[in-house]
Amino acid sequence: MPAISRLRSAFFTGLVLVLIGGLLALPGIWLVVLGGSWYYLLAGLGFVLTGVLLIRYGPIALWVYALLLAGTLAWALWEGGLDWWPLAARGGVPFLIGLFLLTPLVARALQSEAPGQSGVRAGQWALGAALALFFVASVATWLHDANRVAGMLPLPPTGASAAPPADAVPPGDWHAYGRTGHGQRYSPLNQITPDNVENLGLAWQYRTGDMRGQPGDPEETTFEVTPLKIGNRLFLCTPHQSVIALDATTGAEIWRFNPEIQGKLALQHLTCRGLSYQPPAVASTTAATTAAPTDCPGKLFMPTSDGRVIALNPDTGKTCPSFGGGKGQIDLWTGMPNHKPGAYYSTSPVVVTSKLIIVGGTVLDNVSTKEQSGVIRAYDINTGALVWNWDSANPDATAPLAAGQSYTPNSPNSWSISSVDEALGMVYVPLGNQPPDQWGGQRSPAVETYSSSIVALDLATGKVRWNFQTVHHDLWDYDVPAQPSLLDLTVGGSRVPALVQPTKQGEIFVLDRRTGTPLLPVVETPAPQGAAQGDRTAPTQPNSALSFNPPPLTERDMWGATLFDQLYCRIAFHRLRYEGRFTPPSTQGSLIYPGNFGVFNWGGVAVDPERQMVFATPTYLAFVSKLVPRTDDTSLLVQGKERSEESLPSLNENFGAPFAVKLSAFVSPLGIPCQAPPWGYVAGADLTTGAIAWQHKNGTVRDLAPVPLPFRMGVPNLGGPLTTAGGVAFLSGTLDYYLRAYDVNTGKELWKSRLPAGGQATPMTYTGADGRQYVLVVAGGHGSLGTRAGDYVRAYVLTPGS
């Protein structure tokens, strides 16, 4: 009986190998026809031959498989080099099968059918040698990080930090989304250093009670807020629009405000990234024509999902009646075309100056060509009266819109955070695209000028001071996603006021913020041509000297958990249109890399004004964009078939355009990205030269994989970083649930703390009433990314004695 069992084992092993060979060889033929690698066809034949020999109990099966394994190793190293994950994807299945073929279960069956023959033992030695070579190569990849850029940024000059001016934000406070209106995400606090950061511990935790999953919540319901810290209070907003004040030292709740969102909303996403603050000192110096109110010497401004901006008293959490004509709020729907509750509102905090608040807003993506206006509006900070409006489709008419008139429908909008320099008298607006994102055949000259640009507007009039376009005729949803960071750089021995703008396509443009002139070289490079019918493509696109644009994808960059899904991805790669970055969307289906998730998104970057460096978190994910011809403007496309519905159309319908669009991540049938990891990094670069000093893969797949193994593959990030004068940076936005600390000079990970939910927000830091430096993070998850939902606000502090 044991002998019969061994024979059956060899026989059934052979059948399995024949099946595996067929699963590789048949699609492998398709791949060869498409112009791809011959490996899968040849490997499939090798599996089939090995299987047939096992079925016939031929000892030469081990020799054949040894050659197959050695060939696989050579091919894997040729394609992927000494990089563990490409090697594992190509060789994992063949290696494990090779180990099984060496077990007595198979080897003894061959020996029993070929007694006295030396072929079995020799085949075992040959196969063992091939496995050993594979193991040695694997060990070499463990000791070599093929994706690491090792280096060090220059240390800041001794005594470089200067005392802040008297009217600046106190060092221990955080008064705006990026700490100040300059959007640096940099704190002058230095208690926490690379030497003691390992001693950080949880000081307190607060739960808001506001969780996603309520009736009517869109999929993209997110907790992305960066709280403000003013005096000894923290102020934050929740996804469902509550405003909460906490004691900054203890985390105790002080007050809570409910804006009572009005009506059923057609929301595409639901979030609040933050509040804005007007200090009492600013109010007291406002021009006499708009005298400072007595009911609210200082104010918090809260944008709501039903299209309002509410002014609150930071002391009490009650509305400020003097703002908005006794209502304590202004209505952003005034003058807005195509009224549809929920389709327009400001997801990001407003800009605050001494006299104005400046408000942008988001519109629905890829639903129709009849969305609301992307107008930027400035209101009197005390009364809420409209002072000026700038509509990118009608850029010269900035006087307040007359009663009964409307702004231009469907003009490019600014859904992200703007920055301001009151000394220069400009607000810097990151502008998006005109819907639909992937087809631009009907755009006006004004839209073409300002779409996907950084626009500097005059604070007094709203007139354009300068404009820098980051993408020409954008067909890829490469809207400018992040707040510009303002700092002074040393250029040619002189201090120059600079603007640092990260983009979805991976460029970081460094401009003179007085004029928009590049401080780091920008060159125009030829771009792929051949847009869809009725559209066009720009002949060139701008590239910055400081760029995280990844190399173009090739077939050898395709990846998967196994040979089989990797083969699927290779076939899919060849079937898509792909000519590098800026490949136009097509009815065939185009590979868009980087995808519209962005190398950088709303979290942006952090800049260190003393080191004159940027701490960046580049993410790399490919997407597929496929145009679907429309036959009319009234039917809803569902899986290629049309049917009429009165409800809100599904995403990507593009009513009014000749094409709908199907957008998806470029993934295998297992839901794994088709491109090889790493998918996420941390990086440090010198802003004066554009040199990338270091870049390391960042994050694990612990919270992405079915089995929670903490493989350090480098995962995507959505949420911004924070840097400090102490030389430590913090980040929580990776798709595994950690708050991490890094040495800003080298990028070395110094510390991490497990979070109870996804941390897709930007951390901040402040000084408590006890004189200690706190690091605060929100952990609430992101609906579209599938990270765990939560309602946590957590503060960390150095433990006593550290």
GROMACS .gro file of C-alpha atoms in nm, residues 434-738:
model
  305
  434GLN     CA    1  -1.300   7.157  -1.611
  435PRO     CA    2  -1.532   6.853  -1.604
  436PRO     CA    3  -1.507   6.615  -1.773
  437ASP     CA    4  -1.147   6.547  -1.677
  438GLN     CA    5  -1.061   6.309  -1.961
  439TRP     CA    6  -1.211   6.494  -2.259
  440GLY     CA    7  -1.144   6.859  -2.338
  441GLY     CA    8  -1.280   6.924  -2.683
  442GLN     CA    9  -1.512   7.207  -2.571
  443ARG     CA   10  -1.283   7.411  -2.346
  444SER     CA   11  -1.266   7.787  -2.393
  445PRO     CA   12  -0.940   7.984  -2.432
  446ALA     CA   13  -0.971   8.112  -2.073
  447VAL     CA   14  -1.021   7.760  -1.939
  448GLU     CA   15  -0.721   7.641  -2.138
  449THR     CA   16  -0.512   7.918  -1.982
  450TYR     CA   17  -0.594   7.853  -1.617
  451SER     CA   18  -0.683   7.483  -1.595
  452SER     CA   19  -0.445   7.280  -1.374
  453SER     CA   20  -0.250   7.591  -1.280
  454ILE     CA   21  -0.123   7.782  -0.981
  455VAL     CA   22  -0.289   8.121  -1.000
  456ALA     CA   23  -0.168   8.418  -0.795
  457LEU     CA   24  -0.456   8.659  -0.729
  458ASP     CA   25  -0.428   9.014  -0.597
  459LEU     CA   26  -0.572   9.027  -0.246
  460ALA     CA   27  -0.725   9.369  -0.293
  461THR     CA   28  -0.894   9.316  -0.631
  462GLY     CA   29  -0.892   8.946  -0.722
  463LYS     CA   30  -0.710   9.025  -1.045
  464VAL     CA   31  -0.454   8.775  -1.177
  465ARG     CA   32  -0.099   8.873  -1.086
  466TRP     CA   33   0.056   8.568  -1.247
  467ASN     CA   34  -0.031   8.218  -1.359
  468PHE     CA   35   0.182   7.902  -1.396
  469GLN     CA   36   0.030   7.602  -1.573
  470THR     CA   37   0.150   7.262  -1.452
  471VAL     CA   38  -0.024   7.059  -1.727
  472HIS     CA   39  -0.128   7.183  -2.070
  473HIS     CA   40  -0.474   7.074  -2.188
  474ASP     CA   41  -0.512   6.830  -1.898
  475LEU     CA   42  -0.680   6.501  -1.999
  476TRP     CA   43  -0.564   6.296  -1.699
  477ASP     CA   44  -0.725   6.458  -1.392
  478TYR     CA   45  -0.385   6.601  -1.304
  479ASP     CA   46  -0.542   6.897  -1.126
  480VAL     CA   47  -0.315   7.080  -0.885
  481PRO     CA   48  -0.411   6.888  -0.569
  482ALA     CA   49  -0.212   7.035  -0.284
  483GLN     CA   50  -0.155   7.358  -0.098
  484PRO     CA   51   0.145   7.556  -0.224
  485SER     CA   52   0.418   7.591   0.038
  486LEU     CA   53   0.576   7.935   0.076
  487LEU     CA   54   0.926   7.992   0.210
  488ASP     CA   55   1.237   8.195   0.138
  489LEU     CA   56   1.523   8.023  -0.044
  490THR     CA   57   1.886   8.122  -0.085
  491VAL     CA   58   1.944   8.160  -0.459
  492GLY     CA   59   2.270   8.307  -0.584
  493GLY     CA   60   2.353   8.431  -0.237
  494SER     CA   61   2.024   8.621  -0.199
  495ARG     CA   62   1.703   8.528  -0.017
  496VAL     CA   63   1.419   8.487  -0.267
  497PRO     CA   64   1.050   8.443  -0.177
  498ALA     CA   65   0.964   8.102  -0.322
  499LEU     CA   66   0.659   7.884  -0.380
  500VAL     CA   67   0.686   7.503  -0.379
  501GLN     CA   68   0.407   7.321  -0.562
  502PRO     CA   69   0.378   6.940  -0.568
  503THR     CA   70   0.165   6.786  -0.843
  504LYS     CA   71  -0.014   6.462  -0.920
  505GLN     CA   72   0.222   6.384  -1.207
  506GLY     CA   73   0.523   6.397  -0.973
  507GLU     CA   74   0.673   6.735  -1.057
  508ILE     CA   75   0.759   6.975  -0.776
  509PHE     CA   76   0.771   7.322  -0.925
  510VAL     CA   77   0.978   7.579  -0.734
  511LEU     CA   78   0.877   7.929  -0.838
  512ASP     CA   79   0.950   8.288  -0.742
  513ARG     CA   80   0.622   8.368  -0.570
  514ARG     CA   81   0.645   8.734  -0.671
  515THR     CA   82   0.634   8.661  -1.044
  516GLY     CA   83   0.575   8.287  -1.101
  517THR     CA   84   0.916   8.255  -1.266
  518PRO     CA   85   1.079   7.914  -1.208
  519LEU     CA   86   1.368   7.913  -0.961
  520LEU     CA   87   1.452   7.555  -1.057
  521PRO     CA   88   1.462   7.497  -1.434
  522VAL     CA   89   1.142   7.392  -1.609
  523VAL     CA   90   1.165   7.247  -1.958
  524GLU     CA   91   0.896   7.156  -2.207
  525THR     CA   92   0.923   6.795  -2.325
  526PRO     CA   93   0.739   6.632  -2.618
  527ALA     CA   94   0.419   6.451  -2.517
  528PRO     CA   95   0.229   6.162  -2.684
  529GLN     CA   96  -0.027   6.268  -2.942
  530GLY     CA   97  -0.351   6.125  -3.076
  531ALA     CA   98  -0.647   6.234  -2.864
  532ALA     CA   99  -1.000   6.102  -2.897
  533GLN     CA  100  -1.229   6.228  -3.171
  534GLY     CA  101  -1.308   6.596  -3.131
  535ASP     CA  102  -1.023   6.656  -2.888
  536ARG     CA  103  -0.653   6.736  -2.909
  537THR     CA  104  -0.335   6.694  -2.706
  538ALA     CA  105  -0.073   6.951  -2.616
  539PRO     CA  106   0.253   6.900  -2.807
  540THR     CA  107   0.468   6.942  -2.493
  541GLN     CA  108   0.436   6.925  -2.115
  542PRO     CA  109   0.642   7.101  -1.842
  543ASN     CA  110   0.901   6.909  -1.641
  544SER     CA  111   1.075   7.047  -1.333
  545ALA     CA  112   1.436   6.994  -1.229
  546LEU     CA  113   1.290   6.859  -0.904
  547SER     CA  114   1.081   6.566  -1.018
  548PHE     CA  115   0.949   6.241  -0.875
  549ASN     CA  116   0.814   6.134  -1.210
  550PRO     CA  117   0.874   5.756  -1.227
  551PRO     CA  118   1.040   5.586  -1.523
  552PRO     CA  119   0.795   5.468  -1.791
  553LEU     CA  120   0.644   5.126  -1.728
  554THR     CA  121   0.756   4.827  -1.934
  555GLU     CA  122   0.635   4.469  -1.946
  556ARG     CA  123   0.906   4.363  -1.703
  557ASP     CA  124   0.757   4.603  -1.445
  558MET     CA  125   0.439   4.395  -1.434
  559TRP     CA  126   0.386   4.212  -1.108
  560GLY     CA  127   0.155   3.981  -0.920
  561ALA     CA  128   0.140   3.753  -0.621
  562THR     CA  129   0.212   3.458  -0.852
  563LEU     CA  130   0.323   3.381  -1.204
  564PHE     CA  131  -0.040   3.357  -1.310
  565ASP     CA  132  -0.169   3.701  -1.218
  566GLN     CA  133   0.161   3.847  -1.335
  567LEU     CA  134   0.094   3.687  -1.673
  568TYR     CA  135  -0.255   3.842  -1.670
  569CYS     CA  136  -0.103   4.184  -1.601
  570ARG     CA  137   0.148   4.146  -1.884
  571ILE     CA  138  -0.129   4.065  -2.131
  572ALA     CA  139  -0.338   4.356  -2.000
  573PHE     CA  140  -0.036   4.588  -2.032
  574HIS     CA  141   0.009   4.504  -2.399
  575ARG     CA  142  -0.362   4.541  -2.474
  576LEU     CA  143  -0.375   4.895  -2.336
  577ARG     CA  144  -0.253   5.202  -2.513
  578TYR     CA  145   0.061   5.325  -2.339
  579GLU     CA  146   0.325   5.563  -2.468
  580GLY     CA  147   0.455   5.688  -2.136
  581ARG     CA  148   0.329   5.971  -1.918
  582PHE     CA  149   0.055   6.180  -2.079
  583THR     CA  150  -0.075   5.894  -2.296
  584PRO     CA  151  -0.416   6.031  -2.403
  585PRO     CA  152  -0.733   5.852  -2.286
  586SER     CA  153  -0.878   5.633  -2.559
  587THR     CA  154  -1.167   5.404  -2.648
  588GLN     CA  155  -0.911   5.121  -2.652
  589GLY     CA  156  -0.826   5.193  -2.291
  590SER     CA  157  -0.512   5.383  -2.193
  591LEU     CA  158  -0.267   5.315  -1.914
  592ILE     CA  159  -0.221   5.634  -1.712
  593TYR     CA  160   0.095   5.640  -1.503
  594PRO     CA  161   0.120   5.806  -1.263
  595GLY     CA  162  -0.256   5.768  -1.216
  596ASN     CA  163  -0.498   6.035  -1.102
  597PHE     CA  164  -0.449   5.920  -0.742
  598GLY     CA  165  -0.133   6.120  -0.785
  599VAL     CA  166   0.231   6.099  -0.693
  600PHE     CA  167   0.120   6.378  -0.458
  601ASN     CA  168  -0.237   6.449  -0.352
  602TRP     CA  169  -0.408   6.690  -0.111
  603GLY     CA  170  -0.167   6.608   0.172
  604GLY     CA  171   0.110   6.780  -0.020
  605VAL     CA  172   0.464   6.807   0.114
  606ALA     CA  173   0.634   6.963   0.416
  607VAL     CA  174   0.913   7.216   0.376
  608ASP     CA  175   1.183   7.308   0.626
  609PRO     CA  176   1.268   7.678   0.585
  610GLU     CA  177   1.596   7.643   0.778
  611ARG     CA  178   1.728   7.336   0.599
  612GLN     CA  179   1.566   7.461   0.275
  613MET     CA  180   1.451   7.108   0.204
  614VAL     CA  181   1.128   6.930   0.121
  615PHE     CA  182   1.002   6.614   0.292
  616ALA     CA  183   0.791   6.434   0.031
  617THR     CA  184   0.585   6.116   0.020
  618PRO     CA  185   0.568   6.006  -0.347
  619THR     CA  186   0.313   5.739  -0.433
  620TYR     CA  187   0.307   5.536  -0.754
  621LEU     CA  188  -0.008   5.366  -0.882
  622ALA     CA  189  -0.111   5.314  -1.244
  623PHE     CA  190  -0.471   5.363  -1.357
  624VAL     CA  191  -0.671   5.270  -1.665
  625SER     CA  192  -0.876   5.533  -1.846
  626LYS     CA  193  -1.121   5.410  -2.111
  627LEU     CA  194  -1.352   5.638  -2.306
  628VAL     CA  195  -1.699   5.500  -2.376
  629PRO     CA  196  -1.894   5.667  -2.660
  630ARG     CA  197  -2.228   5.817  -2.554
  631THR     CA  198  -2.538   5.816  -2.773
  632ASP     CA  199  -2.732   6.081  -2.582
  633ASP     CA  200  -2.731   6.300  -2.272
  634THR     CA  201  -3.021   6.139  -2.086
  635SER     CA  202  -2.933   5.771  -2.049
  636LEU     CA  203  -2.724   5.623  -1.775
  637LEU     CA  204  -2.449   5.387  -1.892
  638VAL     CA  205  -2.443   5.068  -1.690
  639GLN     CA  206  -2.187   4.803  -1.795
  640GLY     CA  207  -2.209   4.915  -2.156
  641LYS     CA  208  -2.592   4.918  -2.166
  642GLU     CA  209  -2.806   5.229  -2.143
  643ARG     CA  210  -3.113   5.279  -1.926
  644SER     CA  211  -3.289   5.588  -1.800
  645GLU     CA  212  -3.296   5.684  -1.432
  646GLU     CA  213  -3.417   5.995  -1.255
  647SER     CA  214  -3.171   5.959  -0.970
  648LEU     CA  215  -2.823   6.107  -0.958
  649PRO     CA  216  -2.618   5.948  -1.237
  650SER     CA  217  -2.336   5.720  -1.145
  651LEU     CA  218  -1.983   5.856  -1.159
  652ASN     CA  219  -1.797   5.906  -1.487
  653GLU     CA  220  -2.111   5.951  -1.699
  654ASN     CA  221  -1.998   6.287  -1.846
  655PHE     CA  222  -2.346   6.396  -1.959
  656GLY     CA  223  -2.301   6.659  -2.228
  657ALA     CA  224  -1.973   6.516  -2.356
  658PRO     CA  225  -1.939   6.263  -2.640
  659PHE     CA  226  -1.771   6.011  -2.409
  660ALA     CA  227  -1.829   5.864  -2.069
  661VAL     CA  228  -1.516   5.734  -1.897
  662LYS     CA  229  -1.435   5.417  -1.709
  663LEU     CA  230  -1.163   5.471  -1.451
  664SER     CA  231  -1.001   5.200  -1.245
  665ALA     CA  232  -0.676   5.111  -1.078
  666PHE     CA  233  -0.452   4.888  -1.288
  667VAL     CA  234  -0.475   4.572  -1.080
  668SER     CA  235  -0.470   4.193  -1.122
  669PRO     CA  236  -0.774   3.969  -1.066
  670LEU     CA  237  -0.656   3.941  -0.705
  671GLY     CA  238  -0.686   4.319  -0.663
  672ILE     CA  239  -0.309   4.362  -0.640
  673PRO     CA  240  -0.142   4.644  -0.836
  674CYS     CA  241  -0.011   4.518  -1.169
  675GLN     CA  242   0.308   4.720  -1.132
  676ALA     CA  243   0.580   4.594  -0.902
  677PRO     CA  244   0.629   4.750  -0.560
  678PRO     CA  245   0.735   4.979  -0.399
  679TRP     CA  246   0.419   5.185  -0.436
  680GLY     CA  247   0.509   5.441  -0.172
  681TYR     CA  248   0.819   5.623  -0.047
  682VAL     CA  249   0.944   5.897   0.178
  683ALA     CA  250   1.200   6.128   0.022
  684GLY     CA  251   1.407   6.434   0.101
  685ALA     CA  252   1.528   6.689  -0.153
  686ASP     CA  253   1.725   7.012  -0.157
  687LEU     CA  254   1.498   7.293  -0.276
  688THR     CA  255   1.787   7.512  -0.389
  689THR     CA  256   1.936   7.253  -0.627
  690GLY     CA  257   1.654   7.008  -0.693
  691ALA     CA  258   1.875   6.716  -0.586
  692ILE     CA  259   1.696   6.422  -0.423
  693ALA     CA  260   1.921   6.341  -0.128
  694TRP     CA  261   1.745   6.025  -0.008
  695GLN     CA  262   1.442   5.814  -0.091
  696HIS     CA  263   1.324   5.502   0.097
  697LYS     CA  264   1.027   5.274   0.050
  698ASN     CA  265   0.778   5.329   0.327
  699GLY     CA  266   0.509   5.121   0.493
  700THR     CA  267   0.400   4.758   0.506
  701VAL     CA  268   0.114   4.548   0.370
  702ARG     CA  269   0.007   4.444   0.719
  703ASP     CA  270  -0.337   4.600   0.675
  704LEU     CA  271  -0.374   4.529   0.303
  705ALA     CA  272  -0.304   4.156   0.274
  706PRO     CA  273  -0.547   3.875   0.372
  707VAL     CA  274  -0.284   3.755   0.618
  708PRO     CA  275  -0.155   4.045   0.834
  709LEU     CA  276   0.214   4.001   0.761
  710PRO     CA  277   0.418   4.323   0.796
  711PHE     CA  278   0.610   4.292   0.468
  712ARG     CA  279   0.786   4.625   0.406
  713MET     CA  280   0.690   4.672   0.042
  714GLY     CA  281   0.632   5.048   0.034
  715VAL     CA  282   0.261   5.132   0.028
  716PRO     CA  283   0.062   5.432  -0.099
  717ASN     CA  284   0.012   5.736   0.118
  718LEU     CA  285  -0.281   5.976   0.139
  719GLY     CA  286  -0.224   6.247   0.395
  720GLY     CA  287   0.050   6.498   0.445
  721PRO     CA  288   0.377   6.500   0.640
  722LEU     CA  289   0.494   6.729   0.919
  723THR     CA  290   0.850   6.849   0.982
  724THR     CA  291   0.993   7.010   1.294
  725ALA     CA  292   1.294   7.217   1.396
  726GLY     CA  293   1.400   6.922   1.607
  727GLY     CA  294   1.494   6.736   1.288
  728VAL     CA  295   1.205   6.489   1.308
  729ALA     CA  296   0.928   6.441   1.051
  730PHE     CA  297   0.595   6.266   1.114
  731LEU     CA  298   0.356   6.087   0.879
  732SER     CA  299   0.038   5.884   0.936
  733GLY     CA  300  -0.117   5.860   0.590
  734THR     CA  301   0.020   5.523   0.475
  735LEU     CA  302  -0.230   5.244   0.411
  736ASP     CA  303  -0.103   5.055   0.712
  737TYR     CA  304  -0.218   5.198   1.041
  738TYR     CA  305   0.085   5.367   1.193
   0.00000   0.00000   0.00000
